[in-house]
């Protein structure tokens, strides 16, 4: 059997795909059960976090295992296999071990070095043990991954580079200011009471917020978390619990809101956030309308949608006075539309056309106007205008999809955004907060997608190289231990067979020499056993050493063949070794719960 992992993460897939592929707790259980029922898999475990979904399995066939695990991920995530496949990665044998150890050390995290992943790996192992889907291989693998992760954090300074996703998100919200100075005395709302929400609440408390309100669908869990925060000796924060129905009201009082629930739909819509800010300030929120309705460009892009009359929309980004001197789009007006998507050109053509109406009225009347439909662009042309220039623009759109920038446009001063009165941190996958909130003025939203973009530029710590060396050493040691363990049942079966031979020969000796006293019989028995042990010692020690080396898996088969060992005897030794370990692990899990 061989270790295989199939998965996707923030490194291989966009957040929009991760969001759709996110697995609920029930879906993870069903995935484990179906994986174990599949023919190629003997063991299975699922590691699902806010930025990764990975299925680990012990399989007997590589290609069949990859196909089966990929199909199961697609089925249980609800994302079609054809759509999901380009974002999947596959690791096998030592590469799979290396991947999990790197994940455990925080090297593969969105925030390099963060330690939350250790708790998530521990939870994944506990779930697999509880469902009896983890056997010898995955038990050893995940337990060793936890040890490797702890070693990396204790022996290196990876913690200096790493921080929790919560801390990183709060740093993004504070926009460069120290989190403690930014958060001190503010009121915070935490939606959810799971592990991530609990970490967020504790982080906010240590940062010095004045009040924390916990909202959760199970009110008792919210109360328990609020009590823990209030009773903590490390902080003096005031914490209280509220039901989920109170979130809209509490949002009007909060300065910071963190959401991380297991909900499959939105917890906070753009309308709800806009209403909360309006309730807090008493003023309408700029941008609220655009967050609720499609933009003019989006409406133009819809097939069959009527074109808005010229001048009917406000906020046209074109510099109309600078364009009105020509008809339609010309080289002089090209800078104004440089970089504009093709879908937006039709609407802006209407603006320019109306703006130049007075100029055209002074020219001789023409029989009519021509309309060009090419590459999704519909532009009104003046026969006496710059038709060649317009044709060149249309051709460029057909090939590039956007108007090329041939001359540098004049810089346009952006309207200053008001300082946010509400800071939102969305750590859920799928997201809890509507992404349209990004367009609301007076609100700052940081979610998994924006964290992924920010972390791409985060500096790497000097200790990362040291952690990578630790991972490489631990992968080699784990592989050697697994290969050695693979031959151990064969060696045990060989020694058991030798003991049976000794016992049989001593019994035969008793029949031939019945006059032997107990002392003589004991001496003969010990002498025979010493001879057998000495004959077996060197070969069994050497075969364990050879089996621990890369490519040493065949020595167990050779030993079974040379000594004609019964395969069922070897298998029974393996099962006997597994049972005490599983019982001990289950007992430890029961003790933790």
XYZ file of C-alpha atoms in Angstrom:
593
model
C 0.000 0.000 0.000
C 1.187 3.572 -0.745
C 0.404 7.083 0.496
C -1.441 9.401 -1.908
C -2.781 12.928 -1.435
C -5.073 14.768 -3.838
C -6.125 18.325 -3.031
C -6.309 22.005 -3.828
C -5.238 25.082 -1.896
C -4.759 28.822 -2.171
C -1.560 28.091 -4.088
C -3.273 26.070 -6.811
C -6.785 27.513 -7.044
C -8.434 30.943 -6.898
C -10.431 31.749 -3.792
C -13.666 31.609 -5.794
C -13.021 27.907 -6.541
C -11.929 27.136 -2.966
C -15.072 28.810 -1.722
C -17.323 26.636 -3.878
C -15.379 23.478 -3.057
C -15.455 24.026 0.719
C -16.632 20.955 2.660
C -18.992 21.086 5.608
C -18.365 18.799 8.594
C -21.041 16.371 7.370
C -19.572 16.381 3.862
C -16.132 15.536 5.271
C -17.557 12.555 7.144
C -19.335 11.287 4.048
C -16.194 11.798 1.955
C -14.148 9.695 4.384
C -16.714 6.927 4.417
C -17.010 6.852 0.627
C -13.226 6.925 0.204
C -12.815 3.907 2.438
C -15.574 2.137 0.511
C -13.726 2.792 -2.765
C -11.651 -0.103 -4.037
C -8.172 1.494 -4.185
C -8.203 2.959 -0.645
C -7.587 1.172 2.669
C -7.234 4.301 4.876
C -8.385 7.908 4.499
C -8.177 11.304 6.194
C -9.399 14.771 5.180
C -7.569 18.001 5.965
C -9.995 20.859 5.272
C -9.182 24.436 6.300
C -10.170 27.890 5.085
C -7.555 27.723 2.333
C -7.046 24.038 1.536
C -8.963 20.807 0.952
C -6.834 17.657 0.899
C -7.756 13.968 0.835
C -5.088 11.545 2.108
C -5.382 7.812 1.420
C -3.433 4.591 1.548
C -3.952 3.105 -1.916
C -2.779 -0.018 -3.687
C -2.874 1.465 -7.211
C -1.580 4.918 -8.107
C -3.556 5.753 -11.262
C -6.786 4.210 -10.000
C -6.268 6.013 -6.684
C -5.783 9.426 -8.321
C -8.876 8.952 -10.478
C -11.030 7.752 -7.582
C -9.915 10.427 -5.090
C -10.341 13.213 -7.649
C -13.843 12.002 -8.488
C -14.794 11.783 -4.800
C -13.540 15.323 -4.147
C -15.593 16.617 -7.067
C -18.716 14.750 -5.984
C -18.630 15.897 -2.373
C -17.521 19.474 -3.073
C -20.213 20.029 -5.688
C -17.685 21.370 -8.228
C -17.656 19.442 -11.497
C -14.649 17.212 -12.097
C -13.724 18.938 -15.362
C -13.765 22.325 -13.641
C -11.953 21.095 -10.537
C -9.192 19.075 -12.241
C -6.999 22.018 -13.400
C -6.647 23.165 -9.778
C -5.864 19.768 -8.195
C -2.379 18.683 -7.150
C -1.214 15.129 -6.498
C 1.604 13.952 -4.208
C 2.690 10.329 -3.856
C 4.809 8.394 -1.366
C 7.718 10.516 -0.037
C 6.421 13.634 -1.832
C 3.095 13.242 -0.010
C 4.928 12.948 3.321
C 7.035 16.012 2.469
C 3.893 17.970 1.608
C 2.112 17.226 4.900
C 5.223 17.945 6.970
C 5.630 21.281 5.134
C 1.983 22.074 5.803
C 2.402 21.221 9.497
C 5.378 23.599 9.774
C 3.401 26.440 8.185
C 5.563 26.554 5.041
C 2.529 26.028 2.789
C 0.212 28.367 4.698
C -1.171 31.615 3.364
C 0.738 33.278 6.202
C 4.093 31.463 6.340
C 4.870 30.049 9.772
C 1.388 30.304 11.273
C 0.708 27.691 13.939
C -3.066 27.239 13.606
C -2.562 24.462 11.086
C -1.278 22.145 13.829
C -4.658 22.219 15.533
C -6.381 21.567 12.226
C -4.145 18.561 11.507
C -4.890 17.255 15.000
C -8.629 17.611 14.359
C -8.322 15.826 10.992
C -6.574 12.887 12.657
C -9.118 12.746 15.491
C -11.987 12.638 12.983
C -10.348 9.845 10.986
C -9.701 7.866 14.169
C -13.243 8.367 15.392
C -14.611 7.081 12.068
C -12.014 4.272 11.996
C -10.715 5.386 8.596
C -7.127 5.914 9.815
C -4.933 2.816 10.114
C -1.259 2.291 10.818
C 0.042 4.496 7.976
C -2.133 7.589 8.485
C -1.899 7.365 12.278
C 1.889 7.347 12.053
C 1.926 10.031 9.347
C -0.308 12.586 11.074
C 1.215 12.042 14.516
C 4.685 12.521 13.090
C 3.501 15.625 11.197
C 2.372 17.121 14.503
C 5.765 16.365 16.061
C 7.609 17.861 13.077
C 5.485 21.019 13.240
C 6.168 21.437 16.960
C 9.871 20.836 16.389
C 9.993 23.520 13.683
C 8.348 26.060 15.967
C 10.540 25.212 18.977
C 13.925 24.918 17.220
C 13.668 27.805 14.747
C 12.407 31.348 14.628
C 9.655 30.550 12.142
C 7.223 32.119 14.615
C 8.873 35.464 13.955
C 7.859 35.201 10.316
C 4.555 33.534 10.944
C 1.439 34.767 12.622
C -2.117 33.612 12.752
C -4.460 34.399 9.904
C -6.422 36.500 12.407
C -3.406 38.653 13.280
C -2.478 39.039 9.627
C -6.053 40.079 8.815
C -6.101 42.635 11.623
C -2.826 44.064 10.348
C -4.421 44.529 6.929
C -7.408 46.263 8.531
C -5.182 48.589 10.543
C -3.529 49.718 7.278
C 0.009 49.898 8.591
C -0.747 51.083 12.117
C 0.148 48.920 15.100
C -2.777 46.581 15.766
C -2.719 47.308 19.507
C -2.885 51.075 18.962
C -5.554 50.721 16.264
C -7.780 48.330 18.227
C -7.412 49.810 21.721
C -10.748 50.749 23.248
C -12.824 49.740 20.210
C -15.931 47.578 20.248
C -15.706 44.244 18.413
C -18.336 41.816 17.170
C -17.272 38.188 16.589
C -19.713 36.074 14.587
C -19.206 32.373 15.264
C -17.806 30.468 18.248
C -15.617 27.825 16.599
C -11.842 27.513 16.816
C -11.085 30.347 14.374
C -13.652 32.671 15.935
C -12.326 31.851 19.403
C -8.816 32.700 18.236
C -10.102 35.955 16.749
C -11.814 36.874 20.015
C -8.681 36.075 22.044
C -6.486 38.040 19.637
C -8.791 41.055 19.825
C -8.818 40.834 23.618
C -5.006 40.812 23.754
C -4.939 43.725 21.293
C -6.844 45.831 23.837
C -10.386 46.176 22.481
C -12.774 47.471 25.089
C -15.719 45.159 24.432
C -16.313 41.907 22.548
C -19.747 40.654 21.585
C -20.025 36.971 20.554
C -22.874 35.909 18.266
C -23.465 32.265 17.413
C -26.332 30.063 16.254
C -25.826 27.896 19.360
C -26.182 30.483 22.098
C -24.605 28.246 24.752
C -21.309 28.132 22.835
C -21.313 31.912 22.526
C -21.915 32.199 26.275
C -19.083 29.808 27.043
C -16.624 31.751 24.877
C -17.720 35.070 26.402
C -17.246 33.642 29.897
C -13.740 32.406 29.049
C -12.772 35.848 27.751
C -14.214 37.636 30.781
C -12.567 35.277 33.284
C -9.147 35.418 31.618
C -6.441 36.955 33.798
C -4.425 38.068 30.765
C -6.942 40.685 29.647
C -9.590 42.933 31.161
C -11.969 42.897 28.203
C -15.723 42.930 28.711
C -17.400 40.117 26.766
C -21.028 39.124 26.318
C -23.012 36.702 24.156
C -25.983 37.479 21.908
C -28.132 35.357 19.592
C -27.570 35.558 15.826
C -30.774 37.565 15.456
C -29.071 40.447 17.269
C -26.232 40.774 14.727
C -27.852 43.658 12.738
C -28.266 45.721 15.910
C -24.819 44.875 17.267
C -23.271 45.749 13.920
C -24.456 49.355 14.325
C -22.472 49.558 17.577
C -19.307 47.731 16.482
C -16.078 49.238 15.202
C -14.660 45.843 14.195
C -16.522 42.708 13.115
C -14.915 39.303 12.526
C -16.944 36.497 10.982
C -16.009 32.843 10.644
C -18.957 30.465 10.633
C -19.720 27.206 8.905
C -22.669 28.703 7.056
C -23.060 27.796 3.398
C -24.677 31.143 2.529
C -23.902 34.778 3.291
C -24.137 35.852 6.916
C -23.789 39.576 6.146
C -25.123 40.960 2.865
C -24.055 44.301 1.391
C -27.492 45.689 2.215
C -27.172 44.610 5.859
C -23.736 46.216 6.197
C -24.926 49.423 4.507
C -27.945 49.542 6.833
C -25.671 49.018 9.855
C -23.386 51.897 8.869
C -26.386 54.116 8.170
C -27.796 53.162 11.573
C -24.479 53.997 13.176
C -23.869 57.350 11.471
C -27.397 58.418 10.583
C -26.184 59.136 7.043
C -26.735 57.218 3.825
C -23.709 55.154 2.800
C -22.021 56.293 -0.443
C -21.681 53.330 -2.758
C -24.544 51.421 -1.191
C -26.653 51.649 -4.327
C -23.828 50.413 -6.552
C -23.315 47.497 -4.197
C -26.932 46.486 -4.600
C -27.335 46.977 -8.361
C -25.172 46.224 -11.397
C -22.886 48.915 -12.741
C -23.713 50.622 -16.066
C -20.933 48.660 -17.754
C -22.396 45.415 -16.421
C -25.797 46.328 -17.803
C -24.316 47.128 -21.210
C -22.539 43.781 -21.233
C -25.811 41.873 -20.867
C -27.067 40.619 -24.259
C -30.227 42.311 -25.403
C -30.125 44.977 -22.691
C -31.341 48.385 -23.969
C -28.693 51.055 -24.317
C -29.129 53.848 -21.794
C -29.831 57.206 -23.422
C -26.873 59.505 -23.812
C -26.237 61.529 -20.699
C -28.687 59.479 -18.621
C -25.949 58.167 -16.342
C -23.755 60.262 -14.106
C -20.099 59.730 -13.415
C -18.923 59.024 -16.957
C -15.131 58.571 -16.633
C -14.463 60.152 -20.035
C -13.193 63.700 -20.148
C -16.081 64.928 -22.351
C -14.782 68.475 -22.965
C -11.549 66.993 -24.262
C -13.363 64.607 -26.578
C -16.161 66.830 -27.930
C -13.942 68.399 -30.566
C -14.166 65.260 -32.675
C -16.977 62.964 -33.759
C -17.113 59.471 -32.287
C -13.803 58.002 -31.133
C -10.701 59.469 -32.723
C -7.007 59.338 -32.157
C -7.328 62.488 -30.038
C -9.846 60.761 -27.787
C -7.984 57.486 -27.652
C -6.155 58.315 -24.444
C -9.467 58.773 -22.681
C -10.606 55.218 -23.439
C -7.220 53.480 -23.238
C -7.442 50.227 -21.286
C -11.241 50.238 -21.296
C -13.006 46.863 -21.644
C -14.837 46.254 -24.902
C -18.146 45.804 -23.083
C -17.975 49.387 -21.798
C -17.368 51.081 -25.138
C -20.986 51.093 -26.279
C -22.177 53.053 -23.262
C -19.330 55.547 -23.508
C -19.952 55.959 -27.219
C -23.394 57.261 -26.336
C -21.904 59.801 -23.940
C -19.384 61.026 -26.510
C -22.029 61.097 -29.247
C -24.302 63.372 -27.249
C -21.421 65.541 -26.138
C -20.507 66.204 -29.784
C -24.097 66.796 -30.990
C -23.662 70.558 -31.074
C -20.464 70.257 -33.098
C -22.094 68.040 -35.684
C -25.052 70.390 -36.058
C -22.691 73.062 -37.454
C -21.458 70.744 -40.239
C -23.370 70.009 -43.430
C -26.086 67.421 -42.953
C -25.207 63.922 -44.053
C -27.449 61.264 -45.431
C -27.016 58.993 -42.450
C -24.637 57.342 -40.025
C -23.073 53.939 -40.140
C -22.996 51.476 -37.262
C -20.150 49.012 -36.874
C -20.709 45.799 -34.873
C -17.428 44.036 -34.333
C -15.912 42.286 -31.311
C -18.938 43.206 -29.193
C -18.528 46.938 -29.905
C -21.327 49.093 -31.258
C -20.047 52.596 -32.048
C -21.825 55.388 -33.834
C -19.668 56.622 -36.718
C -19.759 59.915 -38.500
C -19.002 59.363 -42.231
C -16.992 62.619 -42.173
C -15.160 61.593 -38.957
C -11.993 59.606 -38.444
C -13.331 56.320 -39.778
C -9.854 54.844 -40.237
C -8.903 55.532 -36.634
C -12.143 54.002 -35.392
C -11.617 50.906 -37.547
C -8.137 50.525 -36.063
C -9.563 50.690 -32.544
C -12.211 48.097 -33.354
C -9.555 45.811 -34.812
C -7.448 46.179 -31.673
C -10.413 45.279 -29.480
C -11.059 42.197 -31.615
C -7.570 40.860 -30.948
C -6.673 42.195 -27.505
C -10.083 42.621 -25.890
C -9.226 46.131 -24.724
C -8.324 49.458 -26.287
C -4.510 49.729 -26.355
C -2.874 52.667 -24.664
C -0.832 54.450 -27.345
C -0.427 57.660 -25.484
C -0.241 58.265 -21.755
C -3.566 59.550 -20.419
C -3.665 62.522 -18.152
C -3.633 61.482 -14.486
C -7.087 61.500 -12.958
C -7.374 62.455 -9.310
C -9.376 59.854 -7.417
C -12.046 61.035 -5.068
C -10.827 60.531 -1.487
C -12.594 57.725 0.371
C -13.849 58.566 3.832
C -12.132 56.910 6.776
C -13.897 53.599 7.482
C -16.270 53.600 10.401
C -16.618 49.808 10.272
C -13.799 47.277 9.738
C -14.828 43.783 8.653
C -12.671 40.634 8.678
C -14.117 37.580 6.907
C -12.158 34.382 7.635
C -14.822 31.934 6.464
C -14.691 29.609 3.487
C -17.115 29.896 1.805
C -17.264 33.574 2.630
C -19.633 34.952 5.258
C -19.635 38.564 4.046
C -20.813 39.691 0.613
C -17.832 40.760 -1.516
C -19.940 43.703 -2.748
C -19.165 45.312 0.618
C -15.784 46.276 -0.900
C -17.649 49.002 -2.846
C -19.225 50.595 0.217
C -17.643 53.849 1.321
C -16.988 54.057 5.039
C -16.420 50.278 5.247
C -13.179 48.311 4.997
C -13.453 44.583 4.263
C -10.583 42.096 4.419
C -11.431 38.551 3.361
C -9.581 35.401 2.348
C -9.133 36.664 -1.199
C -7.532 39.952 -0.171
C -5.412 38.137 2.434
C -4.127 35.812 -0.294
C -3.116 38.815 -2.410
C -1.419 40.526 0.538
C 0.439 37.402 1.655
C 1.955 36.957 -1.802
C 4.173 39.968 -1.081
C 4.920 39.080 2.551
C 8.650 38.714 3.296
C 10.048 35.270 4.023
C 11.940 34.764 7.282
C 15.564 33.647 7.323
C 14.480 30.666 9.428
C 12.413 29.212 6.587
C 15.479 27.507 5.096
C 16.204 25.884 8.441
C 12.626 24.614 8.659
C 12.932 23.182 5.163
C 16.034 21.248 6.238
C 14.126 19.910 9.239
C 11.321 18.782 6.950
C 13.737 17.022 4.578
C 15.459 15.201 7.462
C 12.143 14.171 8.986
C 10.807 12.906 5.650
C 13.881 10.697 5.226
C 13.567 9.387 8.797
C 9.855 8.700 8.396
C 10.413 6.833 5.135
C 13.131 4.698 6.704
C 10.926 3.913 9.712
C 8.006 2.963 7.501
C 10.138 0.717 5.317
C 11.643 -0.910 8.398
C 8.186 -1.355 9.905
C 7.044 -2.960 6.670
C 9.515 -5.834 7.123
C 9.011 -6.225 10.891
C 5.960 -8.551 10.590
C 7.983 -10.786 8.268
C 10.889 -10.943 10.737
C 8.470 -11.667 13.592
C 6.829 -14.419 11.543
C 10.268 -15.895 10.767
C 11.250 -15.977 14.431
C 7.878 -17.483 15.344
C 8.439 -20.226 12.785
C 11.923 -20.864 14.230
C 10.463 -21.113 17.751
C 7.918 -23.665 16.509
C 10.733 -25.726 14.962
C 12.689 -25.648 18.258
C 9.627 -26.697 20.249
C 8.888 -29.526 17.817
C 12.450 -30.861 17.987
C 12.554 -30.730 21.807
C 9.296 -32.655 21.943
C 10.749 -35.262 19.580
C 13.881 -35.478 21.764
C 11.704 -36.151 24.847
C 10.208 -39.129 23.051
C 13.607 -40.561 22.166
C 15.305 -39.839 25.502
C 12.595 -40.149 28.154
C 15.183 -40.542 30.914
C 16.382 -36.934 30.728
C 15.842 -35.002 33.929
C 14.511 -31.433 33.944
C 17.966 -29.837 34.231
C 19.327 -31.754 31.255
C 16.228 -31.037 29.168
C 16.466 -27.326 30.010
C 20.145 -27.144 29.034
C 19.462 -28.846 25.688
C 16.504 -26.558 25.004
C 18.531 -23.410 25.740
C 21.409 -24.641 23.563
C 19.116 -25.236 20.577
C 17.455 -21.830 20.988
C 20.836 -20.065 21.183
C 21.949 -21.738 17.980
C 18.764 -20.672 16.172
C 18.949 -17.115 17.530
C 22.581 -16.723 16.479
C 21.834 -18.022 12.996
C 18.907 -15.601 12.589
C 20.387 -12.544 14.302
C 22.722 -11.242 11.610
C 20.320 -11.815 8.658
C 17.327 -10.212 10.428
C 19.310 -7.165 11.604
C 20.813 -6.710 8.162
C 17.501 -7.137 6.357
C 15.959 -4.408 8.555
C 18.807 -2.061 7.661
C 18.473 -2.814 3.957
C 14.683 -2.467 4.072
C 15.008 1.005 5.641
C 16.955 2.254 2.637
C 15.171 3.614 -0.457
C 14.094 0.749 -2.675
C 14.310 -1.756 0.188
C 10.674 -2.810 0.132
C 11.525 -5.987 -1.799
C 13.546 -7.523 1.033
C 10.403 -8.555 2.903
C 9.193 -10.467 -0.143
C 12.612 -12.096 -0.522
C 12.614 -13.180 3.123
C 9.140 -14.690 2.826
C 10.180 -16.562 -0.303
C 13.499 -17.875 1.097
C 11.955 -19.255 4.285
C 8.608 -20.212 2.726
C 6.654 -18.136 5.232
C 2.878 -18.251 5.183
C 1.553 -14.819 3.994
C -1.456 -15.149 6.295
C 0.875 -15.556 9.279
C 2.653 -12.327 8.339
C -0.691 -10.551 7.868
C -1.915 -11.738 11.263
C 1.182 -10.256 12.903
C 0.440 -6.901 11.198
C -3.149 -6.930 12.428
C -2.033 -7.812 15.962
C 0.405 -4.873 15.918
C -2.285 -2.448 14.724
C -4.976 -3.329 17.264
C -3.181 -2.159 20.452
C -2.119 1.066 18.735
C -5.665 1.858 17.617
C -7.027 1.048 21.083
C -4.448 3.345 22.694
C -5.224 6.151 20.252
C -8.962 5.812 20.840
C -8.380 5.880 24.592
C -6.292 9.064 24.277
C -9.007 10.673 22.166
C -11.667 9.745 24.704
C -9.498 11.252 27.419
C -9.145 14.528 25.471
C -12.892 14.762 24.935
